Amino acid sequence: AFLTVKEVLPEMRKRSSGTILFTGATASLRGGAGFAAFACGKAALRSLAQSLARENGRHGIHVGHIIIDGQVDAQQITSGLGRFLGSETTLNPNA
């Protein structure tokens, strides 16, 4: 996320316009047992979004952090958890 923002932000500032949306999870607000590493990453992403919003709002750039809880139906998820998840319990990224 940081590297992507680093690339797009200069052009957005030139135009005085732009929107950056980050997808997060409830873990960005509170951790859970067995999810320490995940919670750290999501909390960092939330803080990045908040900082970018405060720094760039005056330049016409909107930054949002959207919490989407659920397992995305992606190969790395289904290959490891497929026996526990059915298609009705995952989020389809193409829907």
MMTF fields as JSON, N, C-alpha, C and O atoms, coordinates in Angstrom:
{
  "mmtfVersion": "1.0.0",
  "mmtfProducer": "UNKNOWN",
  "numBonds": 379,
  "numAtoms": 380,
  "numGroups": 95,
  "numChains": 1,
  "numModels": 1,
  "chainsPerModel": [1],
  "groupsPerChain": [95],
  "chainIdList": ["A"],
  "bondAtomList": [4, 2, 8, 6, 12, 10, 16, 14, 20, 18, 24, 22, 28, 26, 32, 30, 36, 34, 40, 38, 44, 42, 48, 46, 52, 50, 56, 54, 60, 58, 64, 62, 68, 66, 72, 70, 76, 74, 80, 78, 84, 82, 88, 86, 92, 90, 96, 94, 100, 98, 104, 102, 108, 106, 112, 110, 116, 114, 120, 118, 124, 122, 128, 126, 132, 130, 136, 134, 140, 138, 144, 142, 148, 146, 152, 150, 156, 154, 160, 158, 164, 162, 168, 166, 172, 170, 176, 174, 180, 178, 184, 182, 188, 186, 192, 190, 196, 194, 200, 198, 204, 202, 208, 206, 212, 210, 216, 214, 220, 218, 224, 222, 228, 226, 232, 230, 236, 234, 240, 238, 244, 242, 248, 246, 252, 250, 256, 254, 260, 258, 264, 262, 268, 266, 272, 270, 276, 274, 280, 278, 284, 282, 288, 286, 292, 290, 296, 294, 300, 298, 304, 302, 308, 306, 312, 310, 316, 314, 320, 318, 324, 322, 328, 326, 332, 330, 336, 334, 340, 338, 344, 342, 348, 346, 352, 350, 356, 354, 360, 358, 364, 362, 368, 366, 372, 370, 376, 374],
  "bondOrderList": [1, 1, 1, 1, 1, 1, 1, 1, 1, 1, 1, 1, 1, 1, 1, 1, 1, 1, 1, 1, 1, 1, 1, 1, 1, 1, 1, 1, 1, 1, 1, 1, 1, 1, 1, 1, 1, 1, 1, 1, 1, 1, 1, 1, 1, 1, 1, 1, 1, 1, 1, 1, 1, 1, 1, 1, 1, 1, 1, 1, 1, 1, 1, 1, 1, 1, 1, 1, 1, 1, 1, 1, 1, 1, 1, 1, 1, 1, 1, 1, 1, 1, 1, 1, 1, 1, 1, 1, 1, 1, 1, 1, 1, 1],
  "groupList": [{"groupName": "ALA", "atomNameList": ["N", "CA", "C", "O"], "elementList": ["N", "C", "C", "O"], "formalChargeList": [0, 0, 0, 0], "bondAtomList": [1, 0, 2, 1, 3, 2], "bondOrderList": [1, 1, 2], "singleLetterCode": "A", "chemCompType": "L-PEPTIDE LINKING"}, {"groupName": "PHE", "atomNameList": ["N", "CA", "C", "O"], "elementList": ["N", "C", "C", "O"], "formalChargeList": [0, 0, 0, 0], "bondAtomList": [1, 0, 2, 1, 3, 2], "bondOrderList": [1, 1, 2], "singleLetterCode": "F", "chemCompType": "L-PEPTIDE LINKING"}, {"groupName": "LEU", "atomNameList": ["N", "CA", "C", "O"], "elementList": ["N", "C", "C", "O"], "formalChargeList": [0, 0, 0, 0], "bondAtomList": [1, 0, 2, 1, 3, 2], "bondOrderList": [1, 1, 2], "singleLetterCode": "L", "chemCompType": "L-PEPTIDE LINKING"}, {"groupName": "THR", "atomNameList": ["N", "CA", "C", "O"], "elementList": ["N", "C", "C", "O"], "formalChargeList": [0, 0, 0, 0], "bondAtomList": [1, 0, 2, 1, 3, 2], "bondOrderList": [1, 1, 2], "singleLetterCode": "T", "chemCompType": "L-PEPTIDE LINKING"}, {"groupName": "VAL", "atomNameList": ["N", "CA", "C", "O"], "elementList": ["N", "C", "C", "O"], "formalChargeList": [0, 0, 0, 0], "bondAtomList": [1, 0, 2, 1, 3, 2], "bondOrderList": [1, 1, 2], "singleLetterCode": "V", "chemCompType": "L-PEPTIDE LINKING"}, {"groupName": "LYS", "atomNameList": ["N", "CA", "C", "O"], "elementList": ["N", "C", "C", "O"], "formalChargeList": [0, 0, 0, 0], "bondAtomList": [1, 0, 2, 1, 3, 2], "bondOrderList": [1, 1, 2], "singleLetterCode": "K", "chemCompType": "L-PEPTIDE LINKING"}, {"groupName": "GLU", "atomNameList": ["N", "CA", "C", "O"], "elementList": ["N", "C", "C", "O"], "formalChargeList": [0, 0, 0, 0], "bondAtomList": [1, 0, 2, 1, 3, 2], "bondOrderList": [1, 1, 2], "singleLetterCode": "E", "chemCompType": "L-PEPTIDE LINKING"}, {"groupName": "PRO", "atomNameList": ["N", "CA", "C", "O"], "elementList": ["N", "C", "C", "O"], "formalChargeList": [0, 0, 0, 0], "bondAtomList": [1, 0, 2, 1, 3, 2], "bondOrderList": [1, 1, 2], "singleLetterCode": "P", "chemCompType": "L-PEPTIDE LINKING"}, {"groupName": "MET", "atomNameList": ["N", "CA", "C", "O"], "elementList": ["N", "C", "C", "O"], "formalChargeList": [0, 0, 0, 0], "bondAtomList": [1, 0, 2, 1, 3, 2], "bondOrderList": [1, 1, 2], "singleLetterCode": "M", "chemCompType": "L-PEPTIDE LINKING"}, {"groupName": "ARG", "atomNameList": ["N", "CA", "C", "O"], "elementList": ["N", "C", "C", "O"], "formalChargeList": [0, 0, 0, 0], "bondAtomList": [1, 0, 2, 1, 3, 2], "bondOrderList": [1, 1, 2], "singleLetterCode": "R", "chemCompType": "L-PEPTIDE LINKING"}, {"groupName": "SER", "atomNameList": ["N", "CA", "C", "O"], "elementList": ["N", "C", "C", "O"], "formalChargeList": [0, 0, 0, 0], "bondAtomList": [1, 0, 2, 1, 3, 2], "bondOrderList": [1, 1, 2], "singleLetterCode": "S", "chemCompType": "L-PEPTIDE LINKING"}, {"groupName": "GLY", "atomNameList": ["N", "CA", "C", "O"], "elementList": ["N", "C", "C", "O"], "formalChargeList": [0, 0, 0, 0], "bondAtomList": [1, 0, 2, 1, 3, 2], "bondOrderList": [1, 1, 2], "singleLetterCode": "G", "chemCompType": "PEPTIDE LINKING"}, {"groupName": "ILE", "atomNameList": ["N", "CA", "C", "O"], "elementList": ["N", "C", "C", "O"], "formalChargeList": [0, 0, 0, 0], "bondAtomList": [1, 0, 2, 1, 3, 2], "bondOrderList": [1, 1, 2], "singleLetterCode": "I", "chemCompType": "L-PEPTIDE LINKING"}, {"groupName": "CYS", "atomNameList": ["N", "CA", "C", "O"], "elementList": ["N", "C", "C", "O"], "formalChargeList": [0, 0, 0, 0], "bondAtomList": [1, 0, 2, 1, 3, 2], "bondOrderList": [1, 1, 2], "singleLetterCode": "C", "chemCompType": "L-PEPTIDE LINKING"}, {"groupName": "GLN", "atomNameList": ["N", "CA", "C", "O"], "elementList": ["N", "C", "C", "O"], "formalChargeList": [0, 0, 0, 0], "bondAtomList": [1, 0, 2, 1, 3, 2], "bondOrderList": [1, 1, 2], "singleLetterCode": "Q", "chemCompType": "L-PEPTIDE LINKING"}, {"groupName": "ASN", "atomNameList": ["N", "CA", "C", "O"], "elementList": ["N", "C", "C", "O"], "formalChargeList": [0, 0, 0, 0], "bondAtomList": [1, 0, 2, 1, 3, 2], "bondOrderList": [1, 1, 2], "singleLetterCode": "N", "chemCompType": "L-PEPTIDE LINKING"}, {"groupName": "HIS", "atomNameList": ["N", "CA", "C", "O"], "elementList": ["N", "C", "C", "O"], "formalChargeList": [0, 0, 0, 0], "bondAtomList": [1, 0, 2, 1, 3, 2], "bondOrderList": [1, 1, 2], "singleLetterCode": "H", "chemCompType": "L-PEPTIDE LINKING"}, {"groupName": "ASP", "atomNameList": ["N", "CA", "C", "O"], "elementList": ["N", "C", "C", "O"], "formalChargeList": [0, 0, 0, 0], "bondAtomList": [1, 0, 2, 1, 3, 2], "bondOrderList": [1, 1, 2], "singleLetterCode": "D", "chemCompType": "L-PEPTIDE LINKING"}],
  "groupTypeList": [0, 1, 2, 3, 4, 5, 6, 4, 2, 7, 6, 8, 9, 5, 9, 10, 10, 11, 3, 12, 2, 1, 3, 11, 0, 3, 0, 10, 2, 9, 11, 11, 0, 11, 1, 0, 0, 1, 0, 13, 11, 5, 0, 0, 2, 9, 10, 2, 0, 14, 10, 2, 0, 9, 6, 15, 11, 9, 16, 11, 12, 16, 4, 11, 16, 12, 12, 12, 17, 11, 14, 4, 17, 0, 14, 14, 12, 3, 10, 11, 2, 11, 9, 1, 2, 11, 10, 6, 3, 3, 2, 15, 7, 15, 0],
  "groupIdList": [1, 2, 3, 4, 5, 6, 7, 8, 9, 10, 11, 12, 13, 14, 15, 16, 17, 18, 19, 20, 21, 22, 23, 24, 25, 26, 27, 28, 29, 30, 31, 32, 33, 34, 35, 36, 37, 38, 39, 40, 41, 42, 43, 44, 45, 46, 47, 48, 49, 50, 51, 52, 53, 54, 55, 56, 57, 58, 59, 60, 61, 62, 63, 64, 65, 66, 67, 68, 69, 70, 71, 72, 73, 74, 75, 76, 77, 78, 79, 80, 81, 82, 83, 84, 85, 86, 87, 88, 89, 90, 91, 92, 93, 94, 95],
  "secStructList": [7, 2, 2, 2, 2, 2, 2, 2, 2, 2, 2, 2, 2, 2, 2, 6, 7, 3, 3, 3, 3, 3, 3, 3, 7, 4, 4, 4, 6, 1, 7, 7, 6, 6, 7, 2, 2, 2, 2, 2, 2, 2, 2, 2, 2, 2, 2, 2, 2, 2, 2, 2, 2, 2, 2, 2, 4, 4, 4, 6, 3, 3, 3, 3, 3, 3, 3, 7, 7, 1, 3, 3, 7, 7, 2, 2, 2, 2, 2, 2, 2, 6, 6, 6, 7, 7, 4, 4, 4, 3, 3, 7, 6, 6, 7],
  "xCoordList": [0.827, 0.0, 0.876, 0.638, 1.875, 2.734, 3.431, 3.483, 3.962, 4.686, 3.75, 4.141, 2.54, 1.566, 1.222, 1.206, 0.947, 0.625, 1.789, 1.589, 2.978, 4.175, 4.247, 4.728, 3.769, 3.787, 2.664, 2.892, 1.462, 0.312, 0.087, -0.508, 0.546, 0.268, 0.81, 0.099, 2.023, 2.509, 1.597, 1.356, 1.103, 0.21, -1.128, -1.692, -1.63, -2.881, -2.728, -3.633, -1.597, -1.348, -1.259, -1.757, -0.631, -0.563, -1.962, -2.224, -2.858, -4.228, -5.155, -6.274, -4.685, -5.528, -6.815, -7.894, -6.668, -7.83, -7.386, -6.321, -8.206, -7.932, -8.596, -8.98, -8.722, -9.299, -8.455, -8.121, -8.113, -7.369, -8.214, -8.581, -8.522, -9.314, -8.502, -7.918, -8.473, -7.809, -8.874, -9.839, -8.7, -9.62, -8.967, -7.815, -9.717, -9.212, -10.131, -10.986, -9.94, -10.727, -10.93, -10.241, -11.878, -12.119, -10.844, -10.685, -9.941, -8.667, -7.864, -6.956, -8.179, -7.479, -7.912, -7.23, -9.027, -9.564, -9.313, -9.091, -9.349, -9.112, -8.6, -9.12, -7.585, -6.992, -7.793, -8.678, -7.465, -8.09, -7.036, -5.944, -7.359, -6.424, -6.002, -6.843, -4.703, -4.175, -4.049, -3.66, -4.37, -4.341, -3.407, -3.622, -2.38, -1.492, -0.838, -0.861, -0.267, 0.424, -0.563, -0.268, -1.711, -2.741, -3.228, -3.362, -3.492, -3.985, -2.966, -3.34, -1.693, -0.646, -0.652, -0.606, -0.707, -0.706, -1.928, -1.819, -3.088, -4.318, -4.371, -4.873, -3.859, -3.815, -2.859, -3.135, -1.754, -0.805, -1.441, -1.238, -2.2, -2.862, -3.889, -3.998, -4.633, -5.604, -4.908, -5.381, -3.794, -3.041, -2.48, -2.463, -2.024, -1.541, -2.668, -2.466, -3.844, -4.985, -5.338, -5.585, -5.365, -5.693, -4.653, -5.01, -3.393, -2.333, -2.408, -2.295, -2.598, -2.694, -3.896, -3.814, -5.013, -6.209, -5.945, -6.325, -5.301, -5.014, -3.984, -4.072, -3.024, -1.984, -2.451, -1.965, -3.392, -3.711, -5.115, -5.44, -5.945, -7.304, -7.305, -8.12, -6.402, -6.335, -5.886, -5.997, -5.379, -4.965, -6.048, -5.799, -7.249, -8.352, -8.295, -8.968, -7.495, -7.348, -8.093, -7.864, -8.974, -9.771, -9.15, -8.788, -9.03, -8.478, -9.466, -9.917, -9.798, -10.733, -10.204, -9.437, -10.633, -10.311, -11.637, -12.45, -11.857, -13.131, -12.952, -12.107, -13.738, -13.648, -14.559, -15.771, -13.943, -14.663, -14.232, -13.122, -15.107, -14.765, -15.261, -16.433, -14.387, -14.731, -13.524, -12.58, -13.565, -12.504, -12.788, -13.872, -11.813, -11.953, -11.679, -10.736, -12.513, -12.369, -11.167, -11.312, -9.985, -8.746, -7.974, -8.156, -7.13, -6.414, -5.669, -5.738, -4.958, -4.191, -5.094, -4.674, -6.309, -7.259, -7.865, -7.851, -8.396, -9.096, -8.164, -8.583, -6.911, -5.99, -5.662, -5.479, -5.589, -5.274, -6.488, -6.421, -7.6, -8.796, -9.984, -11.081, -9.77, -10.854, -11.732, -12.942, -11.157, -11.973, -12.904, -13.881, -12.604, -13.439, -14.426, -15.437, -14.125, -14.933, -15.701, -15.181, -16.913, -17.69, -17.837, -17.484, -18.351, -18.491, -19.442, -19.365, -20.346, -21.288, -20.664, -21.281, -19.459, -18.82, -17.67, -17.03, -17.394, -16.309, -16.883, -17.981, -16.107, -16.502, -15.928, -14.724, -16.764, -16.328, -15.833, -16.615, -14.539, -14.019, -14.579, -14.452, -15.197, -15.75, -17.24, -17.85, -17.828, -19.28, -19.636, -20.812],
  "yCoordList": [-1.19, 0.0, 1.26, 2.193, 1.27, 2.449, 2.737, 3.885, 1.705, 1.899, 2.359, 3.171, 1.856, 2.279, 3.745, 4.512, 4.133, 5.533, 6.443, 7.534, 5.997, 6.775, 7.075, 8.133, 6.14, 6.317, 7.226, 8.052, 7.084, 7.81, 9.187, 10.056, 9.394, 10.638, 11.892, 12.896, 11.888, 13.103, 13.568, 14.765, 12.633, 13.001, 13.507, 14.454, 12.897, 13.37, 14.78, 15.605, 15.049, 16.404, 17.424, 18.541, 17.051, 17.96, 18.326, 19.473, 17.34, 17.54, 18.113, 18.529, 18.132, 18.547, 17.737, 18.261, 16.448, 15.573, 14.116, 13.746, 13.313, 11.885, 11.212, 11.861, 9.908, 9.105, 7.861, 7.184, 7.562, 6.347, 5.591, 6.129, 4.336, 3.499, 2.293, 1.588, 2.069, 0.899, -0.024, 0.435, -1.324, -2.275, -2.859, -3.293, -2.86, -3.35, -4.41, -4.96, -4.68, -5.68, -5.215, -4.312, -5.838, -5.514, -5.651, -4.979, -6.505, -6.69, -5.393, -5.282, -4.413, -3.131, -2.342, -1.404, -2.718, -2.048, -2.817, -2.23, -4.142, -4.991, -6.351, -6.934, -6.83, -8.11, -9.275, -9.105, -10.437, -11.666, -12.724, -12.662, -13.687, -14.777, -15.461, -15.84, -15.612, -16.272, -15.373, -15.841, -14.088, -13.172, -11.985, -10.915, -12.16, -11.037, -10.414, -9.194, -11.221, -10.688, -9.995, -8.928, -10.594, -10.024, -8.69, -7.709, -8.663, -7.443, -6.31, -5.158, -6.628, -5.596, -4.969, -3.746, -5.799, -5.295, -4.45, -3.404, -4.894, -4.154, -2.85, -1.847, -2.849, -1.613, -0.608, 0.592, -1.092, -0.216, 0.4, 1.581, -0.389, 0.11, 1.184, 2.201, 0.958, 1.947, 3.259, 4.343, 3.149, 4.349, 5.081, 6.311, 4.327, 4.933, 5.719, 6.854, 5.123, 5.798, 7.076, 8.11, 7.015, 8.201, 9.306, 10.472, 8.946, 9.935, 10.568, 11.785, 9.731, 10.252, 11.166, 12.173, 10.827, 11.662, 13.038, 14.06, 13.056, 14.338, 15.175, 16.402, 14.517, 15.233, 15.743, 16.765, 15.032, 15.322, 15.84, 16.193, 15.893, 16.413, 17.829, 18.174, 18.644, 20.049, 20.165, 21.234, 19.069, 19.044, 18.444, 18.172, 18.239, 17.681, 16.178, 15.627, 15.505, 14.053, 13.411, 13.736, 12.506, 11.804, 10.435, 9.728, 10.068, 8.766, 8.094, 8.695, 6.839, 6.097, 4.73, 4.115, 4.268, 2.918, 2.205, 2.604, 1.165, 0.457, -0.914, -1.698, -1.2, -2.506, -3.495, -3.299, -4.562, -5.644, -6.937, -7.421, -7.49, -8.735, -9.933, -9.999, -10.853, -12.069, -12.605, -11.87, -13.863, -14.506, -14.323, -14.657, -13.793, -13.611, -14.946, -15.657, -15.27, -16.514, -16.382, -16.048, -16.647, -16.567, -17.866, -18.544, -18.202, -19.479, -19.696, -20.79, -18.684, -18.879, -19.136, -19.782, -18.644, -18.891, -20.282, -21.079, -20.57, -21.835, -23.033, -24.129, -22.853, -23.991, -24.401, -25.585, -23.432, -23.749, -24.029, -24.823, -23.384, -23.509, -24.103, -24.193, -24.503, -24.988, -26.046, -26.051, -26.936, -28.0, -27.459, -28.113, -26.26, -25.657, -24.639, -24.328, -24.124, -23.065, -23.579, -24.365, -23.148, -23.423, -22.137, -21.066, -22.225, -21.021, -20.017, -18.824, -20.49, -19.577, -18.831, -17.915, -19.209, -18.547, -17.637, -17.043, -17.515, -16.638, -15.507, -15.609, -14.437, -13.292, -13.441, -13.643, -13.344, -13.475, -12.116, -11.167, -12.0, -10.695, -10.237, -9.064, -11.141, -10.788, -10.498, -10.231, -10.545, -10.325, -8.885, -8.524],
  "zCoordList": [0.0, 0.0, 0.0, -0.766, 0.857, 0.957, -0.365, -0.807, -0.992, -2.251, -3.369, -4.208, -3.386, -4.395, -4.213, -5.176, -2.97, -2.685, -3.059, -3.594, -2.778, -3.097, -4.599, -5.004, -5.414, -6.865, -7.369, -8.253, -6.819, -7.373, -6.756, -7.393, -5.548, -4.846, -5.538, -5.579, -6.08, -6.75, -7.9, -8.059, -8.682, -9.793, -9.266, -9.815, -8.224, -7.63, -7.084, -7.213, -6.481, -5.951, -7.082, -6.946, -8.191, -9.345, -9.823, -10.187, -9.818, -10.299, -9.225, -9.524, -7.975, -6.844, -6.787, -6.51, -7.057, -7.104, -7.016, -7.509, -6.394, -6.351, -5.168, -4.196, -5.267, -4.198, -4.024, -4.997, -2.788, -2.443, -1.433, -0.388, -1.751, -0.851, -0.417, -1.24, 0.878, 1.443, 2.014, 2.625, 1.815, 2.432, 3.673, 3.646, 4.744, 6.015, 6.59, 5.897, 7.85, 8.558, 9.992, 10.466, 10.674, 12.076, 12.888, 13.907, 12.456, 13.16, 13.233, 14.057, 12.391, 12.468, 13.702, 14.114, 14.281, 15.462, 16.745, 17.804, 16.638, 17.809, 17.333, 16.381, 18.008, 17.642, 18.198, 19.036, 17.718, 18.198, 18.433, 17.868, 19.259, 19.545, 18.249, 17.433, 18.069, 16.88, 15.664, 14.595, 15.801, 14.662, 14.887, 14.317, 15.705, 16.049, 14.815, 14.658, 13.955, 12.774, 11.829, 11.29, 11.636, 10.761, 11.328, 10.597, 12.642, 13.285, 13.186, 12.965, 13.348, 13.229, 11.845, 11.711, 10.826, 9.454, 9.148, 8.509, 9.6, 9.331, 10.112, 9.605, 11.339, 12.124, 11.472, 11.455, 10.947, 10.265, 9.016, 8.734, 8.28, 7.081, 7.443, 6.758, 8.511, 8.988, 9.373, 9.032, 10.077, 10.464, 9.25, 9.213, 8.263, 7.022, 6.359, 5.927, 6.278, 5.658, 6.407, 5.787, 7.721, 8.513, 8.311, 8.143, 8.327, 8.136, 6.747, 6.601, 5.734, 4.371, 4.201, 3.497, 4.84, 4.751, 5.355, 4.782, 6.499, 7.164, 6.396, 6.37, 5.784, 5.048, 3.689, 3.206, 3.075, 1.683, 1.423, 0.289, 2.439, 2.259, 1.722, 0.866, 2.217, 1.768, 0.311, -0.29, -0.257, -1.658, -2.56, -3.735, -2.011, -2.805, -2.977, -3.849, -2.152, -2.248, -1.082, 0.082, -1.422, -0.421, -0.166, -1.106, 1.094, 1.469, 2.413, 3.387, 2.114, 2.951, 3.317, 2.576, 4.481, 4.968, 5.152, 5.985, 4.388, 4.372, 5.002, 4.57, 6.011, 6.671, 5.954, 5.861, 5.449, 4.772, 5.444, 5.223, 6.256, 6.937, 6.137, 5.765, 5.881, 5.156, 4.407, 4.118, 4.104, 3.334, 1.856, 1.376, 1.138, -0.304, -0.988, -0.64, -1.959, -2.706, -3.636, -4.812, -3.096, -3.861, -3.651, -2.64, -4.586, -4.547, -3.232, -2.671, -2.724, -1.496, -0.29, 0.669, -0.331, 0.764, 0.612, 1.551, -0.575, -0.764, -0.746, -0.371, -1.14, -1.109, 0.323, 0.606, 1.22, 2.614, 3.467, 4.405, 3.15, 3.985, 3.244, 3.795, 2.01, 1.164, 1.78, 1.554, 2.547, 3.146, 4.224, 4.589, 4.738, 5.775, 5.211, 5.84, 4.02, 3.432, 2.242, 1.449, 2.115, 0.921, 0.136, 0.63, -1.073, -1.895, -1.265, -1.556, -0.397, 0.247, 1.432, 1.974, 1.834, 2.981, 2.585, 3.453, 1.297, 0.85, -0.015, -0.562, -0.114, -0.936, -2.332, -2.491, -3.331, -4.719, -5.211, -5.269, -5.569, -6.005, -7.344, -7.694, -8.097, -9.4, -9.356, -10.391, -8.178, -8.071, -8.301, -8.249]
}
